[in-house]
Amino acid sequence: MMKFLILGALSTASLYFAQTYPVSAIPENLKKNADVVIRKDFTTIQINKIDEIQYLTNTVTTVLNKEGDSKTAIYIPYKKGDRISDIKVTVYDASGKKLKSFSKSDFGDFANNRQGVFYSDSRVLALSYTPVQYPYTIDFSYGIELENTIFIPDFVPFSGTNTSLEESQLKIINTSGIELRTKTYPSKYDYASVSLNDTGVEKIYSYKNIPAIDDVLMLPQPVKILPRVSFALTQFNLQGKQGTLNNWTDFGTWYYNNLVEPVSVSTPSIKAEVEALKLSGSTEEKVKALYQHMQSKTRYIFVGLGIGGWLPMLPDEVQKKGYGDCKGLTNYMKTLLNEAGIPSHYCVINSSSSQVSFDPDFPTMGGNHVILMVPSEKGNIWLENTSQQMAFNHLSYDTTDRNVLAVTKKGIELVNTPSYTAQQNSEKQTMKIHLNEDTGITGEAQLRYTGSQYDYNLPYVYKSPQEKTETLKKRFDVLNFEKVDMKNFVNDKDQAAIMFDIDFKAGNYSKSIGNGFIFRSVPVFSNYNYKTDEKRELPFEIGQSFEDDYEISFILPKNYKIDEIPDNVLVSSEFGTYQLNFTPNGSEVKVRRLMKVNKGIFPKEKYNDYISFRKKTLNADNSKILVTKI
C-alpha cells in the first residue's frame, strides 16, 4: 500500500529519478498473495525547529489486478497552513513504458469530509485515475511542510493485507536541536525486520523484500504481525501550542491545560439542566441518570476543528445544537458530571477491532477516539458518549481490553478498560419447536445477548420491523424459513442486554425414513465449512471469548415416539469447551447445548487443532434424532 504522509516543501529533485519499473523485475515471492507490490517507498523527514517539519516522499506501486486499485488511491491530506510542492505522478504499463503523467493542476481539492463528518478544516488533494490495463505502475512523489511537529508517523512496511514490498526507506534529518525519541518494535513472528544506519547527523531506517500477508481466515491485524518504528520529539508544536513530551506526566499536563481545561466551561443553562434532573442515590445511579439524559438529547456528528481537530466543542455549543463528535460529547458529559459534583476523566483510546494499547514506556500523541471514565465506590464507570443506544457502563468490543490515556490535572494515567469474560459475552437461546409429519416445524424462541454479542445485535435497534425480520432471515438462514416474526424487542440500556422473541415456521427440517423421520439436534448453528491448512504461515486469532447457551425442546407429533437419540457429547480443548446433552421425556426431547470459546492469538502450528475442535462441534450440532410412528 502506498503511504501518503502529510509531507513538506522540499525540492523533490534529489528523490525523483527517471526510472521505469517493469513488472518482470518483481521477484516471484513478492507476487505471491499480492494485489499490489510497493516497488519503492522513500521518505525523507527534515526537522528544522519546534514548529517546522518537512516531508519528502516518493512511492512507486505496481498494481497487479483490479483488487489492488483501492490500495493505490492518489491523494494528499492537508490542513490550512501546510505547504505542498512538487507533485508528480507518472503511470507505466507492465513493461515499464510511460502511459501518462500528471501534475498538481490535475488534482482536485476537496473538503476531507468522511461519512459522518460535519465540520472539519481538513482538506485533500486527490487524483482520479482509471486504469486501462493490468498490471500498471504508479510513481507518485510530493513534498509538504508542516508547523505541527507532534505527529511523526510510524515507519511500517505496509498497513494492509495482500501488499508486498521491495524496498522502503525512511531518512530523518534532525537539525532542530530537539531530542527525537525512537523505539523499534520487532515483529513477534519474525515476519520482517527493520535495519538502521545512524550516522549521527541522520538516521536511515529501511525494509527490503517483505512478502504479502495473505488475507486468510482468523488472521490477526497486520499491526500485530509487522515490525514498526515509533518517533516522538521531546518538544513539539500543535497549532501554536507548544509542549514537552518526555513522559506521560508532562505530556498529560500539557494535554489537560490546552485541550481539556479550556473547554471545561459550564454555563447557567447547563447548571439548570442538571438541577432539573433532581439527581439522587448512589454515584452510579446519578451517573446513569445523567448519561441516559445526555443520550436522549444528542447525536454524533464529527467536528474536526480547533487545535488541529483535537480541541473539543464547548459544552454549551453541544447543549444548544444537540450534536457533537466523540470529543465534544465526552466533554459535554464531563461538564454535566462536574455540575453534579462527580469527577470524571477524559480518556483517549485506540478504537479498533484489534486491541491496541499505548506503550507505558514510550509516550506519544495518539489515539483515534475519546470516552469518559468515572471513578466510583464500586469501580470505574465507562461511558461511550457517541451512541444514543449504547447501554450504560458498557464498552463495545472495539474499546475493551486495552488501555486509555486518562487525562488529569496531574498528567496522564494509563488505565485499562474492562475485559469481558466468555460468560459476559453470551447468547442465551430458548426454543420450543413443534415437529410436523410433513417434515416442517413451527416454533417460538426467546433470545438474549450480552457483552460483545450485545454489540453485534445493537444494529437491530436502528432497523424497521420489516428490516429486522429480513436481517433475522439472513442470519438464521440455516433454517428454511417460510415465515418468521420478531417481537418484544428490548434494548436494556441498564443491563447491556438485547432481548427479543421470534415465532417461525420452516420447511424441510426433517427427513422421512420408513415410518418415521430424523432431524438435527440443533436448529440454529454455524454451517461454516471449516478447512484445514497444512501451509498456514501465520498465527490465528480468536478476537473475543464468548459463550452460547441453548435450551431446545422438541415436541413430537401425536402418535410418535422417540426411537433413537445421539450420545451426549463433551469436547474440551485449549480453544474452548462444547457440551451437548439429550433428555427424552415421553413426547418431548430436551437438548442443551453449551459452547464456550476462549480468545487469544495462537501459533500457526495449532490452527488445524482449532479446525478439528470446530469440526467436532459442527458434527455434534448436526447429530440426528430419530422418531417413529407408534
XYZ file of C-alpha atoms in Angstrom:
630
model
C 0.000 0.000 0.000
C 1.280 3.470 -0.800
C 1.806 5.627 2.249
C 0.569 9.174 1.713
C 2.147 11.065 4.562
C 1.483 14.720 5.268
C 4.672 15.868 3.633
C 6.767 19.138 3.328
C 8.011 21.671 0.838
C 11.433 20.313 -0.068
C 12.618 20.032 -3.632
C 11.944 16.522 -4.902
C 14.695 16.635 -7.492
C 17.061 14.586 -5.375
C 14.495 11.842 -4.809
C 12.609 11.631 -8.069
C 14.526 9.533 -10.577
C 13.592 8.898 -14.189
C 13.260 5.160 -13.778
C 10.977 2.541 -15.199
C 9.601 -0.392 -13.279
C 8.831 -3.411 -15.481
C 6.675 -5.999 -13.777
C 9.103 -8.693 -14.935
C 11.647 -7.307 -12.446
C 9.449 -8.124 -9.441
C 10.730 -11.199 -7.563
C 8.239 -14.090 -7.729
C 7.973 -14.374 -3.955
C 6.675 -10.796 -3.814
C 3.911 -11.563 -6.330
C 2.526 -14.373 -4.202
C -0.740 -13.352 -2.472
C -0.184 -9.747 -3.618
C -2.658 -7.372 -5.255
C -0.049 -4.610 -5.215
C 3.720 -4.524 -4.900
C 5.399 -1.452 -3.415
C 8.487 -1.148 -5.580
C 9.928 1.825 -3.733
C 8.728 3.864 -0.764
C 11.289 6.532 0.133
C 10.555 9.299 2.622
C 12.857 11.993 3.966
C 11.840 13.882 7.106
C 13.738 17.052 7.975
C 13.051 18.513 11.418
C 14.124 22.156 11.337
C 12.628 23.611 14.514
C 9.865 23.101 17.018
C 7.234 24.352 14.556
C 8.700 23.333 11.205
C 8.969 19.828 9.814
C 9.362 18.927 6.154
C 8.496 15.651 4.440
C 9.529 14.446 1.026
C 8.114 11.214 -0.323
C 8.383 9.076 -3.446
C 6.311 5.922 -3.684
C 6.231 3.569 -6.664
C 3.497 0.940 -6.594
C 2.654 -1.768 -9.127
C -0.999 -2.776 -9.232
C -1.297 -6.397 -10.287
C -5.077 -6.696 -10.527
C -8.364 -4.857 -10.020
C -8.410 -5.637 -6.292
C -5.282 -3.515 -5.956
C -6.892 -0.297 -7.224
C -8.270 0.642 -3.806
C -4.799 0.223 -2.290
C -3.311 2.875 -4.575
C -5.564 5.901 -4.153
C -3.573 9.019 -5.066
C -4.272 11.719 -2.518
C -2.608 14.169 -0.114
C -4.456 15.140 3.067
C -3.614 18.580 4.418
C -4.753 21.464 6.601
C -4.657 25.236 6.263
C -1.065 26.455 6.587
C 0.508 23.311 5.125
C 2.647 23.971 2.071
C 2.582 21.335 -0.653
C 5.067 21.274 -3.515
C 6.474 19.299 -6.442
C 3.599 16.911 -7.027
C 4.437 14.418 -9.761
C 2.577 11.311 -10.900
C 3.675 9.003 -13.710
C 1.857 5.869 -14.824
C 3.688 2.984 -16.545
C 2.470 -0.162 -18.265
C 3.632 -3.691 -17.454
C 6.810 -3.321 -19.497
C 7.748 -0.039 -17.840
C 6.630 2.134 -20.747
C 5.234 5.518 -19.724
C 1.473 5.786 -20.239
C 0.614 9.130 -18.708
C 1.859 11.806 -16.348
C 0.083 14.251 -14.044
C 0.931 17.343 -12.001
C -0.744 19.366 -9.261
C -3.120 21.015 -11.739
C -4.694 17.610 -12.407
C -5.612 17.120 -8.755
C -8.960 18.103 -7.293
C -9.074 19.977 -3.981
C -11.829 18.692 -1.692
C -13.045 19.001 1.855
C -11.753 15.881 3.598
C -15.187 15.004 4.941
C -15.666 11.341 5.514
C -19.134 9.972 6.153
C -20.441 11.467 9.387
C -18.098 14.481 9.211
C -19.960 17.772 9.578
C -17.298 20.381 10.309
C -13.609 19.926 9.534
C -10.715 22.098 8.417
C -9.047 19.065 6.832
C -8.769 19.010 3.066
C -7.398 16.604 0.491
C -5.795 16.888 -2.919
C -6.868 13.845 -4.913
C -6.257 12.471 -8.393
C -8.708 10.122 -10.040
C -7.062 7.604 -12.366
C -8.965 4.873 -14.201
C -6.631 2.086 -15.332
C -6.928 0.805 -18.892
C -4.900 -2.341 -18.311
C -3.305 -4.520 -15.627
C -0.655 -4.604 -14.314
C 0.267 -0.938 -14.182
C 2.655 1.090 -12.033
C 2.157 4.490 -10.386
C 5.148 6.637 -9.466
C 3.952 9.324 -7.038
C 6.057 11.989 -5.322
C 5.459 15.227 -3.486
C 6.613 17.320 -0.552
C 4.860 19.142 2.247
C 5.890 21.447 5.088
C 4.024 21.479 8.406
C 4.049 23.523 11.558
C 2.636 20.650 13.639
C 5.511 18.534 14.911
C 3.613 16.465 17.469
C 2.835 13.744 14.913
C 5.590 11.767 13.222
C 4.092 8.673 11.573
C 5.311 5.201 12.496
C 7.592 3.527 9.977
C 5.949 0.257 8.909
C 6.390 -1.865 5.754
C 2.701 -1.571 4.836
C -0.597 -1.466 6.689
C -2.862 -3.993 4.963
C -3.036 -7.490 3.565
C -2.176 -8.617 0.017
C 0.523 -5.962 -0.283
C 4.219 -6.741 -0.662
C 7.278 -4.522 -0.510
C 10.525 -4.434 -2.471
C 12.209 -1.544 -0.700
C 11.232 1.111 1.808
C 13.440 3.764 3.358
C 12.870 6.473 5.928
C 15.577 9.108 6.340
C 15.360 11.504 9.297
C 17.497 14.626 9.414
C 17.103 16.477 12.718
C 18.735 19.920 12.805
C 16.281 21.381 15.337
C 18.387 20.757 18.431
C 15.371 18.919 19.927
C 15.821 15.317 21.010
C 13.993 12.802 18.835
C 12.994 9.731 20.800
C 12.627 6.477 18.858
C 11.552 2.949 19.677
C 11.679 -0.129 17.466
C 9.048 -2.842 17.911
C 10.264 -6.078 16.265
C 7.843 -8.482 14.634
C 6.745 -11.009 17.238
C 6.562 -13.614 14.489
C 9.822 -12.779 12.677
C 7.816 -11.797 9.621
C 10.154 -8.929 8.749
C 12.829 -6.766 10.302
C 13.954 -3.167 10.076
C 17.573 -2.061 9.636
C 19.100 1.190 10.888
C 22.072 3.219 9.693
C 22.709 6.001 12.220
C 25.420 8.460 11.186
C 24.696 10.879 14.000
C 23.563 13.521 11.507
C 20.804 11.379 10.042
C 19.055 8.117 10.742
C 18.139 5.855 7.840
C 15.645 3.048 8.502
C 14.849 0.503 5.813
C 12.880 -2.623 4.933
C 13.570 -4.895 1.981
C 11.789 -7.772 0.217
C 8.812 -8.317 2.500
C 6.179 -10.716 1.113
C 2.466 -10.006 1.245
C 0.332 -11.073 4.173
C -2.464 -13.170 2.717
C -5.938 -12.313 3.988
C -6.659 -15.749 5.401
C -9.244 -16.843 7.951
C -8.720 -15.575 11.502
C -5.666 -13.529 10.618
C -4.517 -11.080 13.324
C -4.421 -7.464 12.211
C -1.151 -6.665 10.358
C -0.234 -4.239 13.156
C 0.189 -7.306 15.387
C 2.390 -9.101 12.854
C 4.683 -6.499 11.333
C 7.557 -4.547 12.887
C 7.351 -0.790 13.309
C 9.424 2.145 14.490
C 7.812 4.951 16.509
C 9.054 8.529 16.854
C 8.370 11.489 19.162
C 10.069 14.841 19.653
C 10.643 15.800 23.272
C 9.405 19.312 22.386
C 6.577 19.816 19.920
C 4.070 22.211 18.407
C 0.359 21.709 17.722
C -1.339 24.676 16.073
C 0.791 27.152 18.016
C 0.503 25.272 21.314
C 3.973 24.104 22.311
C 4.773 21.483 24.898
C 7.163 18.785 26.084
C 6.870 15.056 25.613
C 9.451 13.446 27.887
C 6.987 11.345 29.868
C 3.261 10.793 30.287
C 3.122 13.213 33.218
C 4.354 16.357 31.485
C 2.541 15.488 28.265
C -0.675 14.890 30.227
C -0.323 18.258 31.965
C 0.041 19.956 28.568
C -2.934 17.999 27.214
C -5.121 18.941 30.173
C -4.135 22.615 30.141
C -4.534 23.042 26.371
C -7.168 20.568 25.213
C -9.394 19.773 28.207
C -9.454 22.549 30.805
C -10.058 25.474 28.348
C -13.306 23.903 27.135
C -14.499 22.548 30.503
C -16.694 25.606 30.891
C -20.160 25.350 32.344
C -22.968 27.881 31.928
C -26.082 28.823 33.934
C -28.101 26.886 31.372
C -26.072 23.694 31.926
C -26.280 24.184 35.680
C -30.071 24.493 35.413
C -30.193 21.418 33.176
C -28.524 19.286 35.847
C -30.591 20.761 38.699
C -33.809 19.956 36.819
C -32.954 16.253 36.896
C -33.109 16.225 40.740
C -30.420 13.561 40.981
C -30.409 11.262 43.984
C -28.994 7.938 45.117
C -25.512 6.496 44.687
C -22.827 7.840 42.389
C -23.653 5.095 39.905
C -27.357 5.997 39.909
C -26.610 9.691 39.369
C -24.151 8.973 36.551
C -26.662 6.681 34.853
C -29.408 9.294 35.020
C -27.121 11.961 33.574
C -25.753 9.656 30.879
C -29.130 8.499 29.646
C -30.358 12.105 29.726
C -27.380 13.146 27.574
C -28.050 10.301 25.122
C -31.687 11.350 24.734
C -30.820 14.836 23.503
C -27.636 14.461 21.421
C -26.403 12.727 18.313
C -22.960 12.048 16.870
C -21.506 14.266 14.130
C -17.757 14.550 13.638
C -16.288 18.021 14.104
C -12.620 18.354 13.078
C -11.986 21.956 14.131
C -9.878 23.537 16.881
C -6.161 22.956 17.517
C -5.742 20.535 14.665
C -9.106 18.917 15.290
C -8.143 17.839 18.833
C -9.953 20.558 20.805
C -13.499 19.567 21.857
C -16.519 21.749 21.186
C -17.606 23.887 24.107
C -20.289 22.153 26.170
C -22.821 24.955 25.682
C -22.475 24.500 21.892
C -23.303 20.819 22.245
C -26.194 21.664 24.570
C -27.670 24.201 22.136
C -27.063 22.301 18.893
C -27.706 18.774 20.143
C -24.745 17.229 18.362
C -21.002 16.717 18.651
C -18.233 14.266 17.966
C -16.591 11.952 20.493
C -14.549 14.852 21.888
C -17.451 17.283 22.157
C -19.967 14.785 23.531
C -17.481 13.465 26.074
C -16.622 16.996 27.166
C -20.331 17.851 27.473
C -20.952 14.730 29.581
C -17.918 15.592 31.716
C -19.332 19.090 32.312
C -22.720 17.687 33.321
C -20.976 15.450 35.848
C -18.924 18.380 37.142
C -22.143 20.283 37.838
C -23.385 17.253 39.784
C -20.170 17.216 41.831
C -18.947 13.989 40.230
C -15.324 13.965 38.954
C -14.518 12.166 35.712
C -11.585 11.682 33.357
C -11.391 12.472 29.647
C -9.827 9.352 28.103
C -8.090 8.958 24.732
C -8.194 5.454 23.270
C -7.292 3.423 20.175
C -10.671 2.231 18.936
C -10.491 -0.772 16.595
C -11.454 -4.427 16.412
C -7.805 -5.237 17.135
C -6.835 -4.434 20.727
C -4.104 -1.781 20.507
C -2.739 -0.212 23.687
C -0.421 2.701 24.367
C 3.128 1.855 25.349
C 3.674 2.865 29.005
C 7.394 3.319 28.257
C 7.074 5.398 25.097
C 4.779 8.421 25.466
C 3.474 9.839 22.213
C 0.435 11.622 20.829
C -2.052 9.092 19.525
C -5.476 7.552 19.731
C -8.490 7.950 17.461
C -11.389 8.132 19.912
C -12.417 9.625 23.268
C -14.522 8.102 26.053
C -15.175 9.037 29.688
C -14.195 7.244 32.885
C -15.917 7.969 36.194
C -14.266 6.617 39.359
C -16.850 5.320 41.835
C -17.058 3.362 45.061
C -17.851 0.232 43.016
C -15.061 0.714 40.481
C -14.620 2.664 37.274
C -17.701 3.543 35.240
C -17.059 3.726 31.483
C -19.173 5.883 29.182
C -19.300 5.696 25.390
C -20.847 9.053 24.566
C -21.322 8.844 20.787
C -24.217 6.354 20.762
C -27.813 7.151 21.601
C -28.495 3.436 22.099
C -25.418 2.115 23.915
C -26.095 0.726 27.385
C -24.841 2.485 30.494
C -21.356 1.480 31.698
C -20.817 -0.707 28.653
C -17.929 -0.535 26.192
C -18.129 -2.256 22.834
C -15.680 -4.854 21.540
C -13.648 -2.132 19.778
C -12.766 -0.342 23.027
C -12.485 -3.170 25.593
C -9.336 -4.963 26.739
C -6.798 -2.155 26.132
C -5.549 0.913 27.938
C -6.562 4.555 27.686
C -4.820 7.850 28.310
C -6.823 9.232 31.246
C -6.082 12.975 31.191
C -5.936 14.596 34.648
C -4.581 17.812 36.146
C -1.527 15.887 37.332
C -0.806 14.295 33.967
C -1.831 11.197 32.069
C -2.636 7.912 33.788
C -2.737 4.725 31.734
C -5.875 2.858 32.785
C -7.153 -0.472 31.440
C -10.662 -0.770 30.065
C -12.731 -3.825 31.031
C -12.013 -7.230 29.544
C -15.236 -9.212 29.250
C -15.286 -12.918 30.036
C -16.902 -15.581 27.862
C -19.869 -15.664 30.253
C -20.310 -11.898 29.840
C -20.181 -12.180 26.025
C -23.136 -14.512 25.928
C -26.032 -15.645 23.817
C -28.926 -17.327 25.627
C -31.361 -19.098 23.331
C -34.520 -20.876 24.484
C -36.532 -22.643 21.775
C -39.736 -24.674 21.720
C -40.226 -26.499 18.424
C -43.225 -28.496 17.257
C -42.305 -31.210 14.752
C -44.809 -31.807 11.973
C -45.399 -35.018 9.991
C -44.858 -33.056 6.762
C -41.161 -32.536 7.749
C -41.759 -28.911 8.634
C -41.629 -27.247 12.042
C -43.267 -24.384 13.881
C -41.584 -22.792 16.814
C -41.017 -19.954 19.175
C -37.805 -18.707 20.721
C -36.511 -16.231 23.252
C -33.035 -14.792 22.652
C -30.842 -12.693 24.938
C -27.431 -11.194 24.123
C -24.854 -9.548 26.389
C -21.276 -8.243 26.162
C -19.771 -8.275 22.678
C -22.797 -10.224 21.459
C -24.877 -7.259 22.618
C -22.702 -5.095 20.337
C -23.226 -7.403 17.342
C -27.005 -7.190 17.808
C -27.210 -3.457 18.551
C -27.730 -2.596 14.830
C -31.215 -4.137 15.145
C -32.157 -1.040 17.167
C -31.917 1.160 14.096
C -33.991 -1.085 11.801
C -37.686 -1.044 10.966
C -39.765 -4.127 11.847
C -39.511 -5.361 8.266
C -35.750 -4.805 8.196
C -35.399 -6.655 11.494
C -37.222 -9.635 10.013
C -35.158 -9.651 6.817
C -31.920 -9.434 8.793
C -33.054 -12.289 11.017
C -33.809 -14.463 7.998
C -30.321 -13.938 6.603
C -28.687 -14.528 9.951
C -30.574 -17.777 10.611
C -30.551 -18.921 7.003
C -29.607 -22.430 8.068
C -33.344 -22.752 8.766
C -35.546 -22.777 5.692
C -37.945 -20.137 6.992
C -41.384 -19.981 5.438
C -42.387 -17.349 7.974
C -40.630 -15.558 10.831
C -41.719 -12.699 13.066
C -39.581 -10.794 15.577
C -41.448 -9.345 18.525
C -40.918 -7.914 22.012
C -37.586 -6.371 21.037
C -35.863 -4.724 24.016
C -32.577 -2.869 24.261
C -31.999 -2.960 28.014
C -29.728 0.052 28.460
C -29.413 -0.586 32.198
C -28.142 -4.159 31.925
C -26.470 -4.036 28.480
C -28.695 -6.769 27.097
C -30.686 -7.136 23.901
C -33.690 -9.437 24.022
C -36.346 -10.433 21.542
C -38.746 -13.257 20.751
C -39.390 -14.914 17.423
C -42.211 -17.028 16.064
C -41.365 -19.048 12.999
C -42.336 -21.710 10.549
C -39.792 -23.627 8.497
C -39.994 -26.365 5.910
C -37.898 -29.439 5.203
C -36.409 -29.556 8.674
C -36.710 -33.326 8.986
C -36.314 -36.243 6.583
C -38.731 -39.142 6.280
C -37.311 -42.616 6.923
C -39.657 -45.623 6.881
C -42.487 -44.966 9.319
C -40.654 -42.091 10.987
C -38.268 -39.238 10.371
C -34.946 -37.872 11.545
C -33.984 -34.279 12.338
C -30.885 -32.487 13.510
C -30.350 -31.760 17.197
C -29.577 -28.042 16.934
C -31.861 -25.882 14.769
C -29.608 -22.783 14.542
C -25.851 -23.176 14.239
C -22.921 -22.027 12.132
C -22.675 -24.131 8.988
C -19.292 -22.722 8.020
C -17.116 -25.131 6.086
C -14.025 -25.386 8.287
C -10.939 -26.400 6.300
C -7.510 -27.424 7.494
C -4.460 -25.577 6.201
C -1.214 -27.512 6.127
C 0.654 -24.470 4.794
C -0.501 -21.923 7.334
C 2.207 -19.260 7.573
C 0.962 -17.020 10.372
C -0.763 -17.315 13.755
C -4.529 -17.135 14.083
C -6.612 -15.035 16.411
C -9.883 -15.581 18.220
C -10.810 -11.974 18.868
C -13.442 -12.391 21.558
C -14.281 -15.008 24.152
C -17.951 -15.962 24.109
C -20.486 -18.415 25.452
C -23.587 -19.742 23.694
C -26.198 -21.436 25.859
C -29.089 -23.104 24.005
C -32.073 -24.885 25.537
C -34.209 -26.574 22.895
C -37.430 -28.516 23.401
C -38.678 -30.659 20.512
C -42.386 -31.618 20.733
C -43.227 -34.776 18.769
C -46.352 -35.111 16.614
C -49.212 -37.100 18.104
C -48.727 -40.881 17.949
C -44.955 -40.637 17.545
C -42.265 -41.872 19.897
C -38.564 -41.293 20.376
C -36.680 -44.134 18.785
C -33.038 -43.056 18.799
C -31.095 -40.177 20.299
C -27.346 -39.486 19.991
C -24.959 -39.950 22.868
C -24.157 -36.923 24.979
C -21.115 -35.033 23.676
C -18.270 -33.338 25.522
C -15.401 -31.715 23.608
C -12.628 -29.965 25.525
C -9.610 -28.126 24.172
C -7.475 -25.076 24.862
C -9.753 -23.203 22.452
C -12.886 -23.850 24.484
C -15.426 -26.459 25.525
C -18.592 -27.855 23.996
C -21.365 -29.871 25.622
C -24.471 -31.371 24.049
C -26.890 -33.256 26.270
C -30.175 -35.037 25.468
C -33.081 -35.635 27.836
C -36.022 -37.634 26.405
C -39.351 -37.359 28.222
C -42.336 -39.022 26.601
C -43.348 -36.969 23.578
C -40.618 -34.388 24.156
C -36.850 -34.276 23.737
C -34.868 -31.590 25.520
C -31.489 -30.629 24.075
C -28.974 -28.499 25.959
C -26.073 -27.043 24.013
C -23.350 -25.093 25.836
C -20.366 -23.792 23.913
C -17.562 -21.659 25.323
C -14.733 -20.269 23.171
C -11.557 -18.650 24.511
C -9.996 -15.602 22.868
C -6.291 -15.367 22.126
C -3.596 -15.444 19.470
C -2.450 -18.994 18.813
C 0.588 -20.285 16.895
C 0.116 -21.422 13.313
C 1.021 -24.980 14.319
C -2.230 -25.195 16.305
C -4.508 -23.965 13.546
C -5.540 -27.431 12.418
C -6.179 -28.389 16.045
C -8.619 -25.499 16.230
C -10.272 -26.590 12.976
C -10.599 -30.089 14.429
C -12.288 -28.628 17.529
C -14.785 -26.682 15.402
C -15.495 -29.666 13.153
C -16.336 -31.776 16.183
C -18.777 -29.148 17.419
C -20.286 -28.843 13.927
C -20.737 -32.608 13.682
C -22.441 -32.647 17.072
C -24.770 -29.825 16.029
C -25.696 -31.952 13.020
C -26.290 -35.139 15.019
C -29.706 -36.650 14.313
C -32.670 -37.700 16.446
C -34.960 -40.472 15.114
C -38.664 -40.681 15.909
C -41.087 -43.309 14.661
C -44.826 -43.721 14.500
C -46.416 -45.721 17.270
